[in-house]
């Protein structure tokens, strides 16, 4: 888009995508190869990133990206440990999954 004075404006980026890109750049390879099942979710619980261990752990048979974490887990007995990541006004959550032990 061209503005008066000849300047062009940059498209406004999605804050969730911006922080997810930072997480990917800093920790993407590490997340992928850790043996622990890890997910990155939005503040609302939408799964934005899942490592291979999480996909195998959840064993859904269907893609889980852009699904809500509570829906994906459903009635499975799963413990979720969460760390909150904040950047500007955006919040993401790093979630570690493990089977619930009675």
mmCIF file of N, CA and C in Angstrom:
data_model
loop_
_atom_site.group_PDB
_atom_site.id
_atom_site.type_symbol
_atom_site.label_atom_id
_atom_site.label_comp_id
_atom_site.label_asym_id
_atom_site.label_seq_id
_atom_site.Cartn_x
_atom_site.Cartn_y
_atom_site.Cartn_z
ATOM 1 N N UNK A 1 0.856 -1.166 0.000
ATOM 2 C CA UNK A 1 0.000 0.000 0.000
ATOM 3 C C UNK A 1 0.902 1.230 0.000
ATOM 4 N N UNK A 2 0.569 2.178 -0.857
ATOM 5 C CA UNK A 2 1.347 3.402 -0.950
ATOM 6 C C UNK A 2 0.676 4.494 -0.133
ATOM 7 N N UNK A 3 1.464 5.175 0.659
ATOM 8 C CA UNK A 3 0.948 6.266 1.483
ATOM 9 C C UNK A 3 1.341 7.588 0.861
ATOM 10 N N UNK A 4 0.645 8.675 1.249
ATOM 11 C CA UNK A 4 1.053 9.986 0.766
ATOM 12 C C UNK A 4 2.506 10.245 1.143
ATOM 13 N N UNK A 5 3.235 10.831 0.257
ATOM 14 C CA UNK A 5 4.641 11.101 0.502
ATOM 15 C C UNK A 5 5.532 9.999 -0.040
ATOM 16 N N UNK A 6 4.932 8.992 -0.692
ATOM 17 C CA UNK A 6 5.714 7.957 -1.333
ATOM 18 C C UNK A 6 6.133 6.809 -0.443
ATOM 19 N N UNK A 7 5.807 6.851 0.841
ATOM 20 C CA UNK A 7 6.202 5.749 1.719
ATOM 21 C C UNK A 7 5.246 4.582 1.546
ATOM 22 N N UNK A 8 5.779 3.399 1.693
ATOM 23 C CA UNK A 8 4.914 2.223 1.670
ATOM 24 C C UNK A 8 4.745 1.729 3.093
ATOM 25 N N UNK A 9 3.570 1.246 3.382
ATOM 26 C CA UNK A 9 3.343 0.715 4.726
ATOM 27 C C UNK A 9 3.575 -0.789 4.713
ATOM 28 N N UNK A 10 4.074 -1.293 5.811
ATOM 29 C CA UNK A 10 4.271 -2.727 5.957
ATOM 30 C C UNK A 10 2.966 -3.336 6.445
ATOM 31 N N UNK A 11 2.638 -4.528 5.977
ATOM 32 C CA UNK A 11 1.430 -5.164 6.491
ATOM 33 C C UNK A 11 1.587 -5.429 7.988
ATOM 34 N N UNK A 12 0.495 -5.302 8.699
ATOM 35 C CA UNK A 12 0.527 -5.557 10.132
ATOM 36 C C UNK A 12 0.605 -7.059 10.334
ATOM 37 N N UNK A 13 1.616 -7.488 11.070
ATOM 38 C CA UNK A 13 1.781 -8.924 11.273
ATOM 39 C C UNK A 13 0.900 -9.398 12.417
ATOM 40 N N UNK A 14 0.549 -10.654 12.368
ATOM 41 C CA UNK A 14 -0.222 -11.289 13.414
ATOM 42 C C UNK A 14 0.705 -11.496 14.609
ATOM 43 N N UNK A 15 0.392 -10.939 15.783
ATOM 44 C CA UNK A 15 1.286 -11.064 16.933
ATOM 45 C C UNK A 15 1.562 -12.518 17.325
ATOM 46 N N UNK A 16 0.560 -13.399 17.229
ATOM 47 C CA UNK A 16 0.784 -14.806 17.555
ATOM 48 C C UNK A 16 1.782 -15.424 16.602
ATOM 49 N N UNK A 17 1.680 -15.071 15.327
ATOM 50 C CA UNK A 17 2.621 -15.598 14.340
ATOM 51 C C UNK A 17 4.014 -15.048 14.590
ATOM 52 N N UNK A 18 4.090 -13.804 15.028
ATOM 53 C CA UNK A 18 5.383 -13.179 15.301
ATOM 54 C C UNK A 18 6.100 -13.891 16.450
ATOM 55 N N UNK A 19 5.402 -14.130 17.545
ATOM 56 C CA UNK A 19 6.051 -14.810 18.668
ATOM 57 C C UNK A 19 6.321 -16.270 18.333
ATOM 58 N N UNK A 20 5.435 -16.906 17.555
ATOM 59 C CA UNK A 20 5.683 -18.282 17.138
ATOM 60 C C UNK A 20 6.935 -18.363 16.274
ATOM 61 N N UNK A 21 7.143 -17.375 15.418
ATOM 62 C CA UNK A 21 8.358 -17.329 14.595
ATOM 63 C C UNK A 21 9.600 -17.187 15.473
ATOM 64 N N UNK A 22 9.493 -16.404 16.535
ATOM 65 C CA UNK A 22 10.618 -16.257 17.461
ATOM 66 C C UNK A 22 10.893 -17.586 18.164
ATOM 67 N N UNK A 23 9.843 -18.252 18.624
ATOM 68 C CA UNK A 23 10.009 -19.558 19.272
ATOM 69 C C UNK A 23 10.648 -20.541 18.304
ATOM 70 N N UNK A 24 10.164 -20.553 17.053
ATOM 71 C CA UNK A 24 10.731 -21.445 16.031
ATOM 72 C C UNK A 24 12.206 -21.163 15.816
ATOM 73 N N UNK A 25 12.543 -19.891 15.674
ATOM 74 C CA UNK A 25 13.934 -19.520 15.401
ATOM 75 C C UNK A 25 14.849 -19.897 16.561
ATOM 76 N N UNK A 26 14.384 -19.680 17.774
ATOM 77 C CA UNK A 26 15.218 -19.929 18.947
ATOM 78 C C UNK A 26 15.214 -21.388 19.395
ATOM 79 N N UNK A 27 14.048 -22.037 19.317
ATOM 80 C CA UNK A 27 13.919 -23.355 19.933
ATOM 81 C C UNK A 27 13.341 -24.434 19.025
ATOM 82 N N UNK A 28 13.048 -24.109 17.774
ATOM 83 C CA UNK A 28 12.375 -25.052 16.881
ATOM 84 C C UNK A 28 13.047 -26.404 16.780
ATOM 85 N N UNK A 29 14.333 -26.425 16.485
ATOM 86 C CA UNK A 29 15.052 -27.693 16.342
ATOM 87 C C UNK A 29 15.089 -28.443 17.669
ATOM 88 N N UNK A 30 15.291 -27.714 18.751
ATOM 89 C CA UNK A 30 15.324 -28.345 20.069
ATOM 90 C C UNK A 30 13.969 -28.972 20.399
ATOM 91 N N UNK A 31 12.879 -28.225 20.184
ATOM 92 C CA UNK A 31 11.540 -28.757 20.447
ATOM 93 C C UNK A 31 11.296 -30.030 19.658
ATOM 94 N N UNK A 32 11.697 -30.023 18.408
ATOM 95 C CA UNK A 32 11.410 -31.160 17.535
ATOM 96 C C UNK A 32 12.087 -32.436 18.006
ATOM 97 N N UNK A 33 13.300 -32.328 18.504
ATOM 98 C CA UNK A 33 14.060 -33.532 18.814
ATOM 99 C C UNK A 33 14.068 -33.925 20.287
ATOM 100 N N UNK A 34 13.439 -33.128 21.143
ATOM 101 C CA UNK A 34 13.314 -33.537 22.543
ATOM 102 C C UNK A 34 12.370 -34.738 22.628
ATOM 103 N N UNK A 35 12.668 -35.688 23.490
ATOM 104 C CA UNK A 35 11.799 -36.862 23.599
ATOM 105 C C UNK A 35 10.485 -36.582 24.333
ATOM 106 N N UNK A 36 10.392 -35.463 25.026
ATOM 107 C CA UNK A 36 9.167 -35.111 25.752
ATOM 108 C C UNK A 36 8.121 -34.584 24.779
ATOM 109 N N UNK A 37 6.850 -34.979 24.946
ATOM 110 C CA UNK A 37 5.784 -34.448 24.101
ATOM 111 C C UNK A 37 5.500 -32.986 24.456
ATOM 112 N N UNK A 38 5.760 -32.080 23.508
ATOM 113 C CA UNK A 38 5.611 -30.644 23.738
ATOM 114 C C UNK A 38 4.712 -30.015 22.687
ATOM 115 N N UNK A 39 3.878 -29.089 23.142
ATOM 116 C CA UNK A 39 2.997 -28.318 22.265
ATOM 117 C C UNK A 39 3.205 -26.841 22.543
ATOM 118 N N UNK A 40 2.998 -26.024 21.525
ATOM 119 C CA UNK A 40 2.909 -24.576 21.706
ATOM 120 C C UNK A 40 1.474 -24.215 21.355
ATOM 121 N N UNK A 41 0.793 -23.544 22.289
ATOM 122 C CA UNK A 41 -0.593 -23.157 22.056
ATOM 123 C C UNK A 41 -0.758 -21.649 22.178
ATOM 124 N N UNK A 42 -1.842 -21.165 21.595
ATOM 125 C CA UNK A 42 -2.212 -19.763 21.787
ATOM 126 C C UNK A 42 -2.760 -19.607 23.199
ATOM 127 N N UNK A 43 -3.006 -18.379 23.584
ATOM 128 C CA UNK A 43 -3.586 -18.109 24.899
ATOM 129 C C UNK A 43 -4.950 -18.784 25.040
ATOM 130 N N UNK A 44 -5.665 -18.915 23.926
ATOM 131 C CA UNK A 44 -6.991 -19.527 23.934
ATOM 132 C C UNK A 44 -6.947 -21.054 23.868
ATOM 133 N N UNK A 45 -5.742 -21.635 23.729
ATOM 134 C CA UNK A 45 -5.626 -23.090 23.710
ATOM 135 C C UNK A 45 -5.526 -23.719 22.335
ATOM 136 N N UNK A 46 -5.440 -22.906 21.275
ATOM 137 C CA UNK A 46 -5.284 -23.445 19.921
ATOM 138 C C UNK A 46 -3.855 -23.957 19.758
ATOM 139 N N UNK A 47 -3.709 -25.188 19.298
ATOM 140 C CA UNK A 47 -2.383 -25.772 19.096
ATOM 141 C C UNK A 47 -1.755 -25.145 17.857
ATOM 142 N N UNK A 48 -0.594 -24.522 18.044
ATOM 143 C CA UNK A 48 0.115 -23.856 16.955
ATOM 144 C C UNK A 48 1.319 -24.667 16.493
ATOM 145 N N UNK A 49 1.858 -25.479 17.382
ATOM 146 C CA UNK A 49 3.072 -26.264 17.072
ATOM 147 C C UNK A 49 3.063 -27.509 17.939
ATOM 148 N N UNK A 50 3.419 -28.633 17.376
ATOM 149 C CA UNK A 50 3.522 -29.883 18.125
ATOM 150 C C UNK A 50 4.785 -30.601 17.681
ATOM 151 N N UNK A 51 5.578 -31.065 18.639
ATOM 152 C CA UNK A 51 6.752 -31.819 18.227
ATOM 153 C C UNK A 51 6.345 -33.264 17.918
ATOM 154 N N UNK A 52 7.267 -34.001 17.339
ATOM 155 C CA UNK A 52 6.993 -35.380 16.914
ATOM 156 C C UNK A 52 6.539 -36.229 18.102
ATOM 157 N N UNK A 53 7.179 -36.043 19.254
ATOM 158 C CA UNK A 53 6.818 -36.823 20.444
ATOM 159 C C UNK A 53 5.368 -36.563 20.862
ATOM 160 N N UNK A 54 4.898 -35.325 20.734
ATOM 161 C CA UNK A 54 3.510 -34.997 21.094
ATOM 162 C C UNK A 54 2.530 -35.650 20.132
ATOM 163 N N UNK A 55 2.854 -35.636 18.856
ATOM 164 C CA UNK A 55 1.975 -36.261 17.857
ATOM 165 C C UNK A 55 1.853 -37.755 18.148
ATOM 166 N N UNK A 56 2.980 -38.410 18.440
ATOM 167 C CA UNK A 56 2.958 -39.840 18.765
ATOM 168 C C UNK A 56 2.239 -40.089 20.090
ATOM 169 N N UNK A 57 2.464 -39.239 21.075
ATOM 170 C CA UNK A 57 1.844 -39.371 22.392
ATOM 171 C C UNK A 57 0.319 -39.295 22.287
ATOM 172 N N UNK A 58 -0.175 -38.334 21.515
ATOM 173 C CA UNK A 58 -1.622 -38.133 21.404
ATOM 174 C C UNK A 58 -2.278 -39.151 20.481
ATOM 175 N N UNK A 59 -1.523 -39.689 19.523
ATOM 176 C CA UNK A 59 -1.983 -40.775 18.649
ATOM 177 C C UNK A 59 -3.386 -40.531 18.098
ATOM 178 N N UNK A 60 -3.592 -39.364 17.510
ATOM 179 C CA UNK A 60 -4.922 -38.987 17.025
ATOM 180 C C UNK A 60 -5.234 -39.496 15.624
ATOM 181 N N UNK A 61 -4.228 -39.662 14.784
ATOM 182 C CA UNK A 61 -4.481 -40.095 13.415
ATOM 183 C C UNK A 61 -4.979 -38.987 12.504
ATOM 184 N N UNK A 62 -5.186 -37.803 13.064
ATOM 185 C CA UNK A 62 -5.605 -36.636 12.276
ATOM 186 C C UNK A 62 -4.737 -35.459 12.706
ATOM 187 N N UNK A 63 -4.582 -34.458 11.845
ATOM 188 C CA UNK A 63 -3.766 -33.295 12.224
ATOM 189 C C UNK A 63 -4.329 -32.602 13.472
ATOM 190 N N UNK A 64 -3.415 -32.152 14.331
ATOM 191 C CA UNK A 64 -3.853 -31.475 15.560
ATOM 192 C C UNK A 64 -3.574 -29.979 15.538
ATOM 193 N N UNK A 65 -2.803 -29.516 14.563
ATOM 194 C CA UNK A 65 -2.511 -28.086 14.469
ATOM 195 C C UNK A 65 -3.815 -27.336 14.197
ATOM 196 N N UNK A 66 -4.018 -26.243 14.879
ATOM 197 C CA UNK A 66 -5.203 -25.381 14.820
ATOM 198 C C UNK A 66 -6.421 -25.990 15.516
ATOM 199 N N UNK A 67 -6.219 -27.096 16.227
ATOM 200 C CA UNK A 67 -7.286 -27.661 17.051
ATOM 201 C C UNK A 67 -7.094 -27.149 18.478
ATOM 202 N N UNK A 68 -8.158 -27.161 19.262
ATOM 203 C CA UNK A 68 -8.050 -26.743 20.665
ATOM 204 C C UNK A 68 -7.461 -27.888 21.488
ATOM 205 N N UNK A 69 -6.559 -27.550 22.394
ATOM 206 C CA UNK A 69 -5.889 -28.551 23.218
ATOM 207 C C UNK A 69 -6.890 -29.384 24.009
ATOM 208 N N UNK A 70 -7.886 -28.751 24.618
ATOM 209 C CA UNK A 70 -8.852 -29.506 25.421
ATOM 210 C C UNK A 70 -9.643 -30.499 24.577
ATOM 211 N N UNK A 71 -9.918 -30.158 23.323
ATOM 212 C CA UNK A 71 -10.634 -31.061 22.423
ATOM 213 C C UNK A 71 -9.732 -32.227 22.020
ATOM 214 N N UNK A 72 -8.470 -31.935 21.720
ATOM 215 C CA UNK A 72 -7.526 -32.974 21.306
ATOM 216 C C UNK A 72 -7.295 -33.969 22.443
ATOM 217 N N UNK A 73 -7.148 -33.477 23.654
ATOM 218 C CA UNK A 73 -6.930 -34.374 24.792
ATOM 219 C C UNK A 73 -8.200 -35.144 25.121
ATOM 220 N N UNK A 74 -9.339 -34.473 25.013
ATOM 221 C CA UNK A 74 -10.613 -35.141 25.266
ATOM 222 C C UNK A 74 -10.660 -35.772 26.643
ATOM 223 N N UNK A 75 -11.017 -37.051 26.688
ATOM 224 C CA UNK A 75 -11.158 -37.750 27.971
ATOM 225 C C UNK A 75 -9.905 -38.538 28.358
ATOM 226 N N UNK A 76 -8.808 -38.363 27.593
ATOM 227 C CA UNK A 76 -7.563 -39.049 27.947
ATOM 228 C C UNK A 76 -7.064 -38.546 29.303
ATOM 229 N N UNK A 77 -6.463 -39.430 30.058
ATOM 230 C CA UNK A 77 -5.889 -39.046 31.350
ATOM 231 C C UNK A 77 -4.480 -38.532 31.109
ATOM 232 N N UNK A 78 -4.387 -37.223 30.890
ATOM 233 C CA UNK A 78 -3.127 -36.570 30.535
ATOM 234 C C UNK A 78 -2.895 -35.400 31.479
ATOM 235 N N UNK A 79 -1.681 -35.320 32.016
ATOM 236 C CA UNK A 79 -1.273 -34.148 32.790
ATOM 237 C C UNK A 79 -0.589 -33.174 31.842
ATOM 238 N N UNK A 80 -0.921 -31.905 31.969
ATOM 239 C CA UNK A 80 -0.332 -30.861 31.134
ATOM 240 C C UNK A 80 0.371 -29.859 32.043
ATOM 241 N N UNK A 81 1.686 -29.734 31.870
ATOM 242 C CA UNK A 81 2.461 -28.713 32.587
ATOM 243 C C UNK A 81 2.683 -27.560 31.626
ATOM 244 N N UNK A 82 2.374 -26.353 32.061
ATOM 245 C CA UNK A 82 2.379 -25.203 31.163
ATOM 246 C C UNK A 82 3.357 -24.130 31.622
ATOM 247 N N UNK A 83 4.089 -23.587 30.653
ATOM 248 C CA UNK A 83 4.925 -22.411 30.863
ATOM 249 C C UNK A 83 4.398 -21.321 29.944
ATOM 250 N N UNK A 84 4.177 -20.141 30.473
ATOM 251 C CA UNK A 84 3.642 -19.034 29.685
ATOM 252 C C UNK A 84 4.780 -18.231 29.072
ATOM 253 N N UNK A 85 4.672 -17.973 27.774
ATOM 254 C CA UNK A 85 5.633 -17.160 27.032
ATOM 255 C C UNK A 85 4.950 -15.859 26.654
ATOM 256 N N UNK A 86 5.557 -14.729 26.986
ATOM 257 C CA UNK A 86 4.965 -13.425 26.667
ATOM 258 C C UNK A 86 5.914 -12.628 25.794
ATOM 259 N N UNK A 87 5.336 -11.973 24.793
ATOM 260 C CA UNK A 87 6.098 -11.080 23.923
ATOM 261 C C UNK A 87 5.172 -9.938 23.553
ATOM 262 N N UNK A 88 5.562 -8.737 23.938
ATOM 263 C CA UNK A 88 4.691 -7.564 23.769
ATOM 264 C C UNK A 88 3.366 -7.880 24.449
ATOM 265 N N UNK A 89 2.273 -7.881 23.710
ATOM 266 C CA UNK A 89 0.966 -8.186 24.315
ATOM 267 C C UNK A 89 0.466 -9.577 23.943
ATOM 268 N N UNK A 90 1.336 -10.381 23.379
ATOM 269 C CA UNK A 90 0.946 -11.710 22.930
ATOM 270 C C UNK A 90 1.385 -12.760 23.945
ATOM 271 N N UNK A 91 0.536 -13.736 24.145
ATOM 272 C CA UNK A 91 0.832 -14.823 25.073
ATOM 273 C C UNK A 91 0.743 -16.144 24.329
ATOM 274 N N UNK A 92 1.767 -16.977 24.482
ATOM 275 C CA UNK A 92 1.744 -18.356 24.012
ATOM 276 C C UNK A 92 2.021 -19.235 25.217
ATOM 277 N N UNK A 93 1.653 -20.494 25.092
ATOM 278 C CA UNK A 93 1.927 -21.436 26.172
ATOM 279 C C UNK A 93 2.707 -22.625 25.628
ATOM 280 N N UNK A 94 3.764 -22.990 26.341
ATOM 281 C CA UNK A 94 4.523 -24.195 26.043
ATOM 282 C C UNK A 94 3.983 -25.267 26.977
ATOM 283 N N UNK A 95 3.456 -26.337 26.405
ATOM 284 C CA UNK A 95 2.792 -27.377 27.189
ATOM 285 C C UNK A 95 3.545 -28.692 27.075
ATOM 286 N N UNK A 96 3.907 -29.258 28.211
ATOM 287 C CA UNK A 96 4.524 -30.584 28.267
ATOM 288 C C UNK A 96 3.445 -31.574 28.694
ATOM 289 N N UNK A 97 3.360 -32.679 27.983
ATOM 290 C CA UNK A 97 2.322 -33.676 28.240
ATOM 291 C C UNK A 97 2.926 -34.918 28.882
ATOM 292 N N UNK A 98 2.166 -35.535 29.763
ATOM 293 C CA UNK A 98 2.561 -36.845 30.287
ATOM 294 C C UNK A 98 1.304 -37.590 30.711
ATOM 295 N N UNK A 99 1.390 -38.917 30.688
ATOM 296 C CA UNK A 99 0.252 -39.722 31.116
ATOM 297 C C UNK A 99 0.009 -39.502 32.596
ATOM 298 N N UNK A 100 -1.252 -39.421 32.946
ATOM 299 C CA UNK A 100 -1.632 -39.219 34.347
ATOM 300 C C UNK A 100 -1.372 -40.502 35.120
ATOM 301 N N UNK A 101 -0.650 -40.396 36.219
ATOM 302 C CA UNK A 101 -0.388 -41.549 37.090
ATOM 303 C C UNK A 101 -1.184 -41.393 38.367
ATOM 304 N N UNK A 102 -1.954 -42.377 38.685
ATOM 305 C CA UNK A 102 -2.763 -42.331 39.904
ATOM 306 C C UNK A 102 -1.927 -42.581 41.081
#
